[in-house]
Amino acid sequence: MGNFKQSVFALIQKTSTILPDDVLRVLYAAKQNEVSESRAALVFDAIGVNLQQAKKNNGPICQDTGLPTFKVYCPVGVNQLEMEAEIQAAVEEATKVGLLRPNAVDSLTGENSGNNLGVGLPVVKFKQWGKNEIQVSLILKGGGCENKNAQYSLPTEIPGLGRAGRDLEGIKKCILHAVYDAQGQGCSPGFIGVGIGGDRAVSYDLAKEQLFRFVDDVNPDEKLAALEQEILQVANEYQIGPMGFGGRTTLLGCKIGAMHRLPASFFVSVAYNCWAYRRHAVILDVNTMDIQEWVYDQDNNQVDMDAAAAISLSKHIITLQAPLTEEKVRSLKVGDVVQINGRMLTGRDAIHKFLYENDVDVNLNGQIVYHCGPVMLKDANGVWHVKAAGPTTSIREEPYQGAVMKKYGIRAIMGKGGMGSNTLSALAEHGGVYLNAIGGCAQFYSDTIKNVAGVNYLEFGIPEAMWDLNVEGFLAVVTMDAHGNSLHQEIADASFAKMTQKW
């Protein structure tokens, strides 16, 4: 296979650490469009710094590197079995050096394979073509945005929008509702791919296929081209904004594909992708397997998102020293920007279930629990280092969060996308606060982590373990406070009103 494995490894490395030029262009334009020193501007500033650090550190832009999905176009006669084996070897090597987080979990046992290999993983799709060259495309789509995918079966009733029929108007309602429903949980501003028609599985596949298109291309179907532009315009009028904090940019791109369907079925599928739109593609020489071209590098990385990056609102930042007191927590209010110094412990799905179901001898009184599944590497001396550490989507912890906070005396929880009414009530009763970190900014946050003090429950796997961290200058926004206020609910209510105005 020549240098095929090395070329695939280079593809993984670049996809994990550097955004393609077409994505950088729209991010930069959106940054210029936001109001100076707003929460939206703060998000874009952090994104800019994060992109700079990811390139410098050769580290993942976001700690959730998803399930690596490869599309391989090759001439007739190329050995696809050997190519798939080489792709698996490259993925395993990239995981060892921290370019990918170990994300392959056995669905029945819950065990993490540790190397991103498992039944059906990584995802590799082959297609033959008439060219005498090979194209390998890769997308790294994290679980936070994957969970905001949506599928509608027309006709249907959509809350606030009424009946969606089997026509362009019905399709439009489905897409706009999916954008509204994502709010900040998918790390907005985002990109969407839409698939119309097919069966349930093929419709989703068609939607994801749209994410491989260039952001600035024009759909050859005039009706779909017009619909793409209309969706982009209307979705941004909702003002959900970056991270769901409010602002002028909610959606950065919309690409739509359509195919024939069964008479009895009419599916509209939406594949949501966060701002950290990590996809690259390479053209390989069919003989040597060397890289001949990077498909998405139109500008040779001339767009510099981070050229003038500086964190907004610096004069308004409140410093929190962990552990926190109830008095300090109750003094905070929605919209406050904070920076955290001191101790912080990670905890996500497995940890919250474990803490809820067991009486655990771990001191969490006054502490901050961070919804995060970091990328970790151990050095030759056995010392753990954080390779990437952005927030995960918090709503998954809603069944446990309030009870766990009160049981262990936790004063602050932190993640992205907000939580529900049970947690909001617990914050008011117990004296707690929800902090929204900026999703996708894994390098921005890993640079604030000064050392790893220890780890508990490593048997759950690296992403699910409880990492004991010491941090300095860790930035977040108060979005749910101890007075019953939720910025997430405010933005959801306001955007719902805007969405329903037309219908």
Coordinates of C-alpha atoms in Angstrom, one line a residue:
M1 CA 0.0 0.0 0.0
G2 CA 3.0 2.3 -0.3
N3 CA 2.7 5.3 2.1
F4 CA -1.1 5.0 2.5
K5 CA -0.9 4.6 6.3
Q6 CA 1.4 7.7 6.7
S7 CA -0.9 9.7 4.5
V8 CA -4.0 8.7 6.5
F9 CA -2.2 9.6 9.7
A10 CA -1.4 13.0 8.3
L11 CA -5.0 13.4 7.4
I12 CA -6.1 12.6 10.9
Q13 CA -3.6 15.0 12.4
K14 CA -4.6 17.9 10.3
T15 CA -8.3 17.2 10.7
S16 CA -8.0 17.1 14.5
T17 CA -5.9 20.2 14.8
I18 CA -6.6 22.7 12.0
L19 CA -9.9 23.8 10.5
P20 CA -10.2 24.0 6.7
D21 CA -10.1 27.3 4.9
D22 CA -13.7 27.5 3.9
V23 CA -14.7 27.1 7.6
L24 CA -12.2 29.7 8.8
R25 CA -13.6 32.2 6.4
V26 CA -17.2 32.1 7.6
L27 CA -16.1 32.0 11.3
Y28 CA -14.0 35.1 10.7
A29 CA -16.9 36.9 9.0
A30 CA -19.3 35.9 11.8
K31 CA -16.8 37.2 14.5
Q32 CA -16.7 40.6 12.7
N33 CA -20.5 40.7 12.7
E34 CA -21.0 40.4 16.5
V35 CA -21.4 43.3 18.9
S36 CA -18.1 44.2 20.6
E37 CA -17.8 43.0 24.3
S38 CA -20.9 40.9 24.1
R39 CA -21.2 37.3 25.2
A40 CA -21.2 36.3 21.6
A41 CA -18.0 38.2 21.0
L42 CA -16.4 36.5 24.0
V43 CA -17.2 33.1 22.4
F44 CA -15.5 34.1 19.1
D45 CA -12.5 35.5 20.9
A46 CA -12.1 32.2 22.8
I47 CA -12.5 30.2 19.5
G48 CA -9.8 32.3 17.9
V49 CA -7.4 31.7 20.8
N50 CA -8.3 28.0 20.8
L51 CA -7.5 27.6 17.0
Q52 CA -4.2 29.3 17.5
Q53 CA -3.3 27.0 20.4
A54 CA -4.4 23.9 18.6
K55 CA -2.1 24.7 15.8
K56 CA 0.8 25.6 18.1
N57 CA 0.3 22.6 20.4
N58 CA -0.6 20.1 17.6
G59 CA -3.5 19.2 19.9
P60 CA -7.2 18.5 19.2
I61 CA -9.3 21.6 18.6
C62 CA -12.1 19.8 20.6
Q63 CA -11.6 17.0 23.0
D64 CA -14.5 15.0 21.5
T65 CA -13.0 13.7 18.3
G66 CA -16.1 11.7 17.5
L67 CA -16.2 8.5 15.6
P68 CA -13.7 9.0 12.8
T69 CA -15.7 8.6 9.5
F70 CA -13.7 8.1 6.3
K71 CA -15.0 8.2 2.7
V72 CA -12.6 6.6 0.2
Y73 CA -13.0 7.1 -3.5
C74 CA -10.7 4.7 -5.5
P75 CA -10.2 3.2 -8.9
V76 CA -11.3 -0.3 -9.8
G77 CA -8.7 -2.9 -8.6
V78 CA -7.4 -1.2 -5.5
N79 CA -7.4 -3.6 -2.5
Q80 CA -10.0 -2.1 -0.1
L81 CA -9.4 -4.7 2.6
E82 CA -5.8 -3.6 2.9
M83 CA -6.8 0.0 2.8
E84 CA -9.2 -0.5 5.7
A85 CA -6.6 -2.3 7.7
E86 CA -4.1 0.6 7.2
I87 CA -6.8 3.1 8.2
Q88 CA -7.4 1.2 11.4
A89 CA -3.7 1.2 12.1
A90 CA -3.4 4.9 11.5
V91 CA -6.4 5.6 13.8
E92 CA -4.8 3.5 16.6
E93 CA -1.5 5.3 16.2
A94 CA -3.3 8.7 16.3
T95 CA -5.1 7.7 19.5
K96 CA -1.8 6.7 21.2
V97 CA -0.3 10.2 20.6
G98 CA -3.4 12.1 21.7
L99 CA -4.7 13.3 18.3
L100 CA -7.9 11.3 18.9
R101 CA -9.7 10.6 22.2
P102 CA -10.5 6.9 22.8
N103 CA -14.2 7.0 21.9
A104 CA -15.0 3.4 21.0
V105 CA -17.3 2.0 23.7
D106 CA -18.9 -1.5 23.7
S107 CA -22.6 -0.9 23.6
L108 CA -23.4 -4.0 25.7
T109 CA -20.6 -4.0 28.3
G110 CA -19.8 -0.2 28.5
E111 CA -16.1 -1.0 28.1
N112 CA -13.9 1.4 26.2
S113 CA -11.5 -0.3 23.8
G114 CA -8.9 2.4 24.4
N115 CA -7.7 2.6 20.8
N116 CA -10.8 3.8 18.8
L117 CA -11.2 0.3 17.3
G118 CA -14.2 -1.8 17.7
V119 CA -17.1 -3.4 15.9
G120 CA -17.9 -1.1 13.0
L121 CA -15.3 1.5 14.0
P122 CA -13.8 3.5 12.6
V123 CA -16.4 4.1 10.0
V124 CA -15.0 3.5 6.5
K125 CA -17.1 3.9 3.3
F126 CA -15.7 3.0 -0.1
K127 CA -16.8 4.1 -3.5
Q128 CA -15.2 3.4 -6.9
W129 CA -14.8 6.1 -9.5
G130 CA -13.2 6.5 -12.9
K131 CA -10.3 8.6 -11.9
N132 CA -6.8 7.2 -11.6
E133 CA -6.3 8.6 -8.1
I134 CA -7.5 8.1 -4.6
Q135 CA -9.4 10.6 -2.5
V136 CA -9.7 10.0 1.3
S137 CA -12.1 12.3 3.2
L138 CA -12.4 12.4 7.0
I139 CA -14.9 14.1 9.3
L140 CA -14.6 14.2 13.1
K141 CA -18.1 14.9 14.4
G142 CA -18.4 14.9 18.2
G143 CA -21.2 13.4 20.2
G144 CA -22.6 16.8 21.4
C145 CA -23.5 17.8 17.9
E146 CA -24.3 14.2 16.8
N147 CA -27.0 14.1 19.5
K148 CA -28.7 17.2 18.0
N149 CA -29.3 15.4 14.7
A150 CA -33.0 15.2 13.9
Q151 CA -35.3 13.3 11.6
Y152 CA -38.9 14.1 10.7
S153 CA -41.5 12.0 8.9
L154 CA -43.9 14.1 6.9
P155 CA -46.6 15.0 7.3
T156 CA -46.2 15.8 11.0
E157 CA -47.1 18.4 13.6
I158 CA -44.2 20.5 14.9
P159 CA -44.5 22.5 18.1
G160 CA -45.0 26.2 17.4
L161 CA -45.0 25.6 13.6
G162 CA -48.1 23.5 13.1
R163 CA -48.5 21.0 10.3
A164 CA -45.5 20.3 8.1
G165 CA -46.7 18.8 4.8
R166 CA -44.9 17.0 2.0
D167 CA -43.7 20.1 0.2
L168 CA -41.0 22.7 0.4
E169 CA -42.8 24.6 3.1
G170 CA -43.0 21.5 5.3
I171 CA -39.3 20.8 4.7
K172 CA -38.5 24.3 5.7
K173 CA -40.4 23.9 9.0
C174 CA -38.5 20.7 9.8
I175 CA -35.1 22.3 9.2
L176 CA -35.8 25.4 11.2
H177 CA -37.2 23.5 14.1
A178 CA -34.1 21.4 14.2
V179 CA -31.9 24.5 14.4
Y180 CA -34.2 25.9 17.1
D181 CA -34.1 22.7 19.1
A182 CA -30.3 22.5 19.1
Q183 CA -30.0 25.9 20.9
G184 CA -26.5 26.0 22.3
Q185 CA -26.2 22.2 23.0
G186 CA -24.6 21.5 19.6
C187 CA -21.9 24.2 20.2
S188 CA -23.5 26.9 18.0
P189 CA -22.9 28.6 15.7
G190 CA -23.2 25.4 13.7
F191 CA -23.4 24.0 10.2
I192 CA -26.2 21.6 9.0
G193 CA -26.5 19.0 6.3
V194 CA -30.0 18.0 5.2
G195 CA -31.2 14.9 3.5
I196 CA -34.6 14.8 1.9
G197 CA -36.1 11.5 0.8
G198 CA -34.8 7.9 0.8
D199 CA -35.5 5.6 3.7
R200 CA -34.6 6.4 7.4
A201 CA -31.0 5.2 7.2
V202 CA -30.2 6.6 3.7
S203 CA -31.8 9.9 4.5
Y204 CA -29.5 10.4 7.4
D205 CA -26.5 9.3 5.3
L206 CA -27.5 11.8 2.6
A207 CA -27.6 14.5 5.3
K208 CA -24.2 13.7 6.6
E209 CA -22.9 13.6 3.0
Q210 CA -23.8 17.3 2.6
L211 CA -21.2 18.2 5.3
F212 CA -18.4 17.2 2.9
R213 CA -19.5 20.0 0.5
F214 CA -17.6 23.4 0.5
V215 CA -19.3 25.9 2.7
D216 CA -19.4 28.5 -0.1
D217 CA -20.5 26.2 -3.0
V218 CA -23.9 26.7 -4.8
N219 CA -26.4 23.9 -5.0
P220 CA -26.9 23.0 -8.7
D221 CA -30.7 22.6 -8.0
E222 CA -32.1 26.1 -8.0
K223 CA -34.9 25.3 -5.6
L224 CA -32.5 23.8 -3.1
A225 CA -30.0 26.6 -3.5
A226 CA -32.8 29.1 -2.7
L227 CA -33.9 27.0 0.3
E228 CA -30.3 26.8 1.6
Q229 CA -30.0 30.6 1.6
E230 CA -33.4 31.2 3.1
I231 CA -32.7 28.7 6.0
L232 CA -29.4 30.5 6.7
Q233 CA -31.1 33.9 6.8
V234 CA -34.1 32.9 8.9
A235 CA -32.2 30.8 11.4
N236 CA -29.9 33.7 12.2
E237 CA -32.9 35.9 12.9
Y238 CA -33.7 33.6 15.9
Q239 CA -30.7 35.1 17.6
I240 CA -29.8 32.0 19.5
G241 CA -26.2 33.0 19.0
P242 CA -22.9 31.4 19.8
M243 CA -23.2 28.7 22.6
G244 CA -26.9 29.7 22.9
F245 CA -25.8 32.9 24.7
G246 CA -27.7 35.1 22.2
G247 CA -26.2 37.0 19.3
R248 CA -26.3 37.5 15.5
T249 CA -24.9 34.2 14.4
T250 CA -26.7 30.9 15.0
L251 CA -26.0 29.1 11.7
L252 CA -22.9 29.3 9.6
G253 CA -23.9 27.0 6.7
C254 CA -26.8 25.0 5.3
K255 CA -26.4 22.3 2.6
I256 CA -29.3 20.3 1.3
G257 CA -29.5 17.1 -0.8
A258 CA -32.6 15.4 -2.1
M259 CA -33.3 11.9 -3.5
H260 CA -36.2 9.8 -4.5
R261 CA -38.3 8.1 -1.9
L262 CA -41.1 5.5 -1.3
P263 CA -44.6 6.7 -1.9
A264 CA -45.5 6.0 1.7
S265 CA -42.5 7.7 3.3
F266 CA -41.2 11.2 3.3
F267 CA -38.2 11.8 5.6
V268 CA -36.3 15.0 6.3
S269 CA -33.0 14.4 8.2
V270 CA -30.8 17.0 9.6
A271 CA -27.1 16.4 10.5
Y272 CA -26.0 19.1 12.9
N273 CA -22.3 20.0 13.1
C274 CA -20.7 22.4 15.7
W275 CA -18.5 25.3 14.8
A276 CA -15.5 23.0 15.2
Y277 CA -16.2 21.7 11.7
R278 CA -13.4 19.3 11.4
R279 CA -13.2 17.7 8.0
H280 CA -10.4 17.5 5.5
A281 CA -9.7 15.4 2.3
V282 CA -6.6 14.4 0.4
I283 CA -5.8 13.3 -3.1
L284 CA -3.3 10.4 -3.2
D285 CA -1.0 9.2 -6.0
V286 CA -2.4 5.7 -6.8
N287 CA 1.0 4.2 -7.1
T288 CA 3.0 5.7 -4.1
M289 CA -0.1 6.7 -2.0
D290 CA 1.7 10.0 -1.3
I291 CA -0.5 13.1 -0.7
Q292 CA -0.8 15.2 -3.9
E293 CA -3.4 17.7 -2.8
W294 CA -5.3 18.9 0.2
V295 CA -8.8 19.4 -1.1
Y296 CA -10.2 22.1 1.2
D297 CA -7.0 24.2 1.3
Q298 CA -8.1 27.0 -1.1
D299 CA -6.4 29.9 0.7
N300 CA -3.4 28.1 2.1
N301 CA -4.6 29.0 5.6
Q302 CA -4.4 32.8 4.9
V303 CA -7.5 33.4 7.0
D304 CA -6.3 34.0 10.5
M305 CA -9.2 33.7 12.9
D306 CA -6.9 34.4 15.9
A307 CA -4.8 37.3 14.5
A308 CA -6.3 39.9 16.9
A309 CA -7.8 37.5 19.4
A310 CA -8.1 39.0 22.9
I311 CA -10.7 38.0 25.5
S312 CA -13.5 40.5 25.7
L313 CA -15.2 41.6 28.9
S314 CA -11.9 41.3 30.8
K315 CA -12.7 44.2 33.1
H316 CA -16.0 42.5 34.1
I317 CA -14.6 39.1 35.0
I318 CA -15.3 37.8 38.5
T319 CA -12.6 35.6 40.1
L320 CA -13.7 32.4 41.8
Q321 CA -11.3 30.5 44.1
A322 CA -12.3 26.9 44.6
P323 CA -13.5 25.4 46.9
L324 CA -16.6 27.8 46.8
T325 CA -18.8 29.0 49.7
E326 CA -22.6 29.1 49.5
E327 CA -22.4 32.9 50.1
K328 CA -20.1 33.4 47.1
V329 CA -22.3 31.2 44.9
R330 CA -25.5 33.0 45.8
S331 CA -23.8 36.3 44.9
L332 CA -23.4 35.3 41.3
K333 CA -26.1 36.0 38.7
V334 CA -26.9 35.0 35.2
G335 CA -24.6 36.7 32.7
D336 CA -21.6 37.0 35.0
V337 CA -18.3 36.1 33.4
V338 CA -16.0 34.2 35.8
Q339 CA -12.5 32.8 35.9
I340 CA -11.8 29.9 38.2
N341 CA -8.6 29.2 40.2
G342 CA -8.0 26.2 42.3
R343 CA -9.4 22.7 42.3
M344 CA -11.8 21.2 39.7
L345 CA -13.0 17.6 39.2
T346 CA -14.3 16.1 36.0
G347 CA -17.4 14.0 36.0
R348 CA -19.8 13.0 33.3
D349 CA -22.2 10.1 32.5
A350 CA -20.6 7.2 34.3
I351 CA -19.5 9.2 37.3
H352 CA -22.9 10.9 37.9
K353 CA -24.7 7.5 37.8
F354 CA -22.1 6.0 40.1
L355 CA -22.3 8.9 42.6
Y356 CA -26.1 8.8 42.6
E357 CA -26.3 5.1 43.2
N358 CA -23.5 4.7 45.7
D359 CA -22.2 6.4 48.9
V360 CA -18.7 7.4 47.7
D361 CA -15.9 8.5 50.0
V362 CA -14.7 11.4 48.0
N363 CA -14.6 15.1 49.2
L364 CA -16.7 17.2 46.8
N365 CA -17.9 19.7 49.4
G366 CA -17.7 23.2 47.9
Q367 CA -16.1 21.9 44.8
I368 CA -16.7 22.4 41.0
V369 CA -17.6 19.4 38.9
Y370 CA -16.7 19.8 35.3
H371 CA -18.7 17.9 32.7
C372 CA -15.7 17.0 30.6
G373 CA -14.2 13.9 29.0
P374 CA -10.6 15.0 28.4
V375 CA -7.9 13.7 26.1
M376 CA -5.1 12.5 28.5
L377 CA -1.6 11.2 27.9
K378 CA 0.8 9.6 30.4
D379 CA 4.5 10.4 30.2
A380 CA 7.5 8.1 30.7
N381 CA 7.5 8.9 34.4
G382 CA 3.8 7.9 34.8
V383 CA 2.6 11.4 35.1
W384 CA -0.7 12.3 33.5
H385 CA -1.0 15.4 31.2
V386 CA -4.1 17.0 29.7
K387 CA -4.0 17.1 25.9
A388 CA -7.5 18.6 25.4
A389 CA -10.3 19.5 27.9
G390 CA -13.4 21.3 26.6
P391 CA -16.9 20.8 28.1
T392 CA -19.4 18.1 27.1
T393 CA -23.1 18.6 26.8
S394 CA -24.6 18.8 30.3
I395 CA -28.2 17.8 29.8
R396 CA -27.3 14.1 29.9
E397 CA -26.7 14.5 33.6
E398 CA -30.1 16.0 34.3
P399 CA -31.6 12.8 35.9
Y400 CA -28.8 12.8 38.5
Q401 CA -27.4 16.3 38.9
G402 CA -29.6 17.9 41.5
A403 CA -29.5 14.9 43.9
V404 CA -25.7 14.5 43.4
M405 CA -25.1 18.2 44.2
K406 CA -27.0 18.1 47.4
K407 CA -25.7 14.7 48.5
Y408 CA -22.0 15.7 48.2
G409 CA -22.2 19.4 48.8
I410 CA -21.1 20.4 45.3
R411 CA -21.4 24.2 44.7
A412 CA -20.8 24.6 41.0
I413 CA -21.3 22.4 38.0
M414 CA -19.9 23.3 34.6
G415 CA -20.4 22.1 31.1
K416 CA -22.2 23.4 28.0
G417 CA -25.7 23.9 26.8
G418 CA -27.4 24.2 30.2
M419 CA -29.7 21.9 32.1
G420 CA -33.3 21.4 33.0
S421 CA -35.9 22.4 35.6
N422 CA -34.9 19.8 38.2
T423 CA -31.3 21.1 38.3
L424 CA -32.5 24.7 38.3
S425 CA -34.6 24.0 41.3
A426 CA -31.7 22.2 43.1
L427 CA -29.4 25.2 42.4
A428 CA -31.9 27.5 44.2
E429 CA -32.6 25.1 47.1
H430 CA -29.0 24.1 47.7
G431 CA -27.1 27.2 46.7
G432 CA -25.4 26.2 43.5
V433 CA -24.6 27.6 40.1
Y434 CA -24.3 26.3 36.6
L435 CA -21.3 27.6 34.6
N436 CA -21.2 27.4 30.8
A437 CA -17.8 26.8 29.4
I438 CA -17.2 27.5 25.7
G439 CA -17.8 24.3 23.8
G440 CA -15.1 23.1 21.3
C441 CA -12.3 25.1 23.0
A442 CA -10.3 22.2 24.2
Q443 CA -6.9 23.8 23.8
F444 CA -8.1 27.1 25.3
Y445 CA -9.0 25.3 28.5
S446 CA -6.3 22.7 28.6
D447 CA -3.7 25.6 28.8
T448 CA -5.4 26.7 32.1
I449 CA -4.9 23.3 33.7
K450 CA -1.6 23.5 35.6
N451 CA -1.4 19.9 36.7
V452 CA -3.3 16.7 37.3
A453 CA -3.5 16.0 41.0
G454 CA -4.9 12.5 40.6
V455 CA -7.6 10.3 39.0
N456 CA -10.4 8.2 40.4
Y457 CA -12.5 5.5 38.6
L458 CA -10.1 5.1 35.7
E459 CA -11.9 1.7 35.2
F460 CA -14.7 3.7 33.5
G461 CA -12.2 4.7 30.7
I462 CA -10.3 7.9 30.2
P463 CA -13.2 10.1 29.1
E464 CA -15.5 8.9 32.0
A465 CA -12.9 8.9 34.8
M466 CA -12.9 11.6 37.6
W467 CA -9.8 13.7 37.0
D468 CA -8.6 15.9 39.8
L469 CA -7.3 19.1 38.3
N470 CA -5.6 22.3 39.4
V471 CA -6.6 25.2 37.2
E472 CA -5.8 28.9 36.9
G473 CA -7.8 31.5 34.9
F474 CA -10.5 29.0 33.7
L475 CA -13.1 31.1 31.9
A476 CA -16.9 30.5 32.0
V477 CA -20.3 32.3 32.0
V478 CA -23.0 31.9 34.6
T479 CA -26.0 30.8 32.8
M480 CA -28.1 29.3 35.6
D481 CA -28.0 30.9 39.1
A482 CA -29.2 30.2 42.6
H483 CA -32.1 32.6 42.2
G484 CA -34.0 30.5 39.7
N485 CA -32.8 32.3 36.6
S486 CA -31.7 30.5 33.4
L487 CA -30.2 32.2 30.4
H488 CA -30.9 29.0 28.4
Q489 CA -34.6 29.3 29.1
E490 CA -34.6 33.0 28.3
I491 CA -33.0 32.4 24.9
A492 CA -35.2 29.4 24.1
D493 CA -38.3 31.3 24.9
A494 CA -37.2 34.3 22.8
S495 CA -36.1 32.2 19.8
F496 CA -39.4 30.2 20.0
A497 CA -41.3 33.4 19.7
K498 CA -39.3 34.5 16.7
M499 CA -39.7 31.1 15.1
T500 CA -43.4 31.0 15.4
Q501 CA -44.1 34.5 14.2
K502 CA -44.4 33.6 10.5
W503 CA -46.6 30.6 11.1

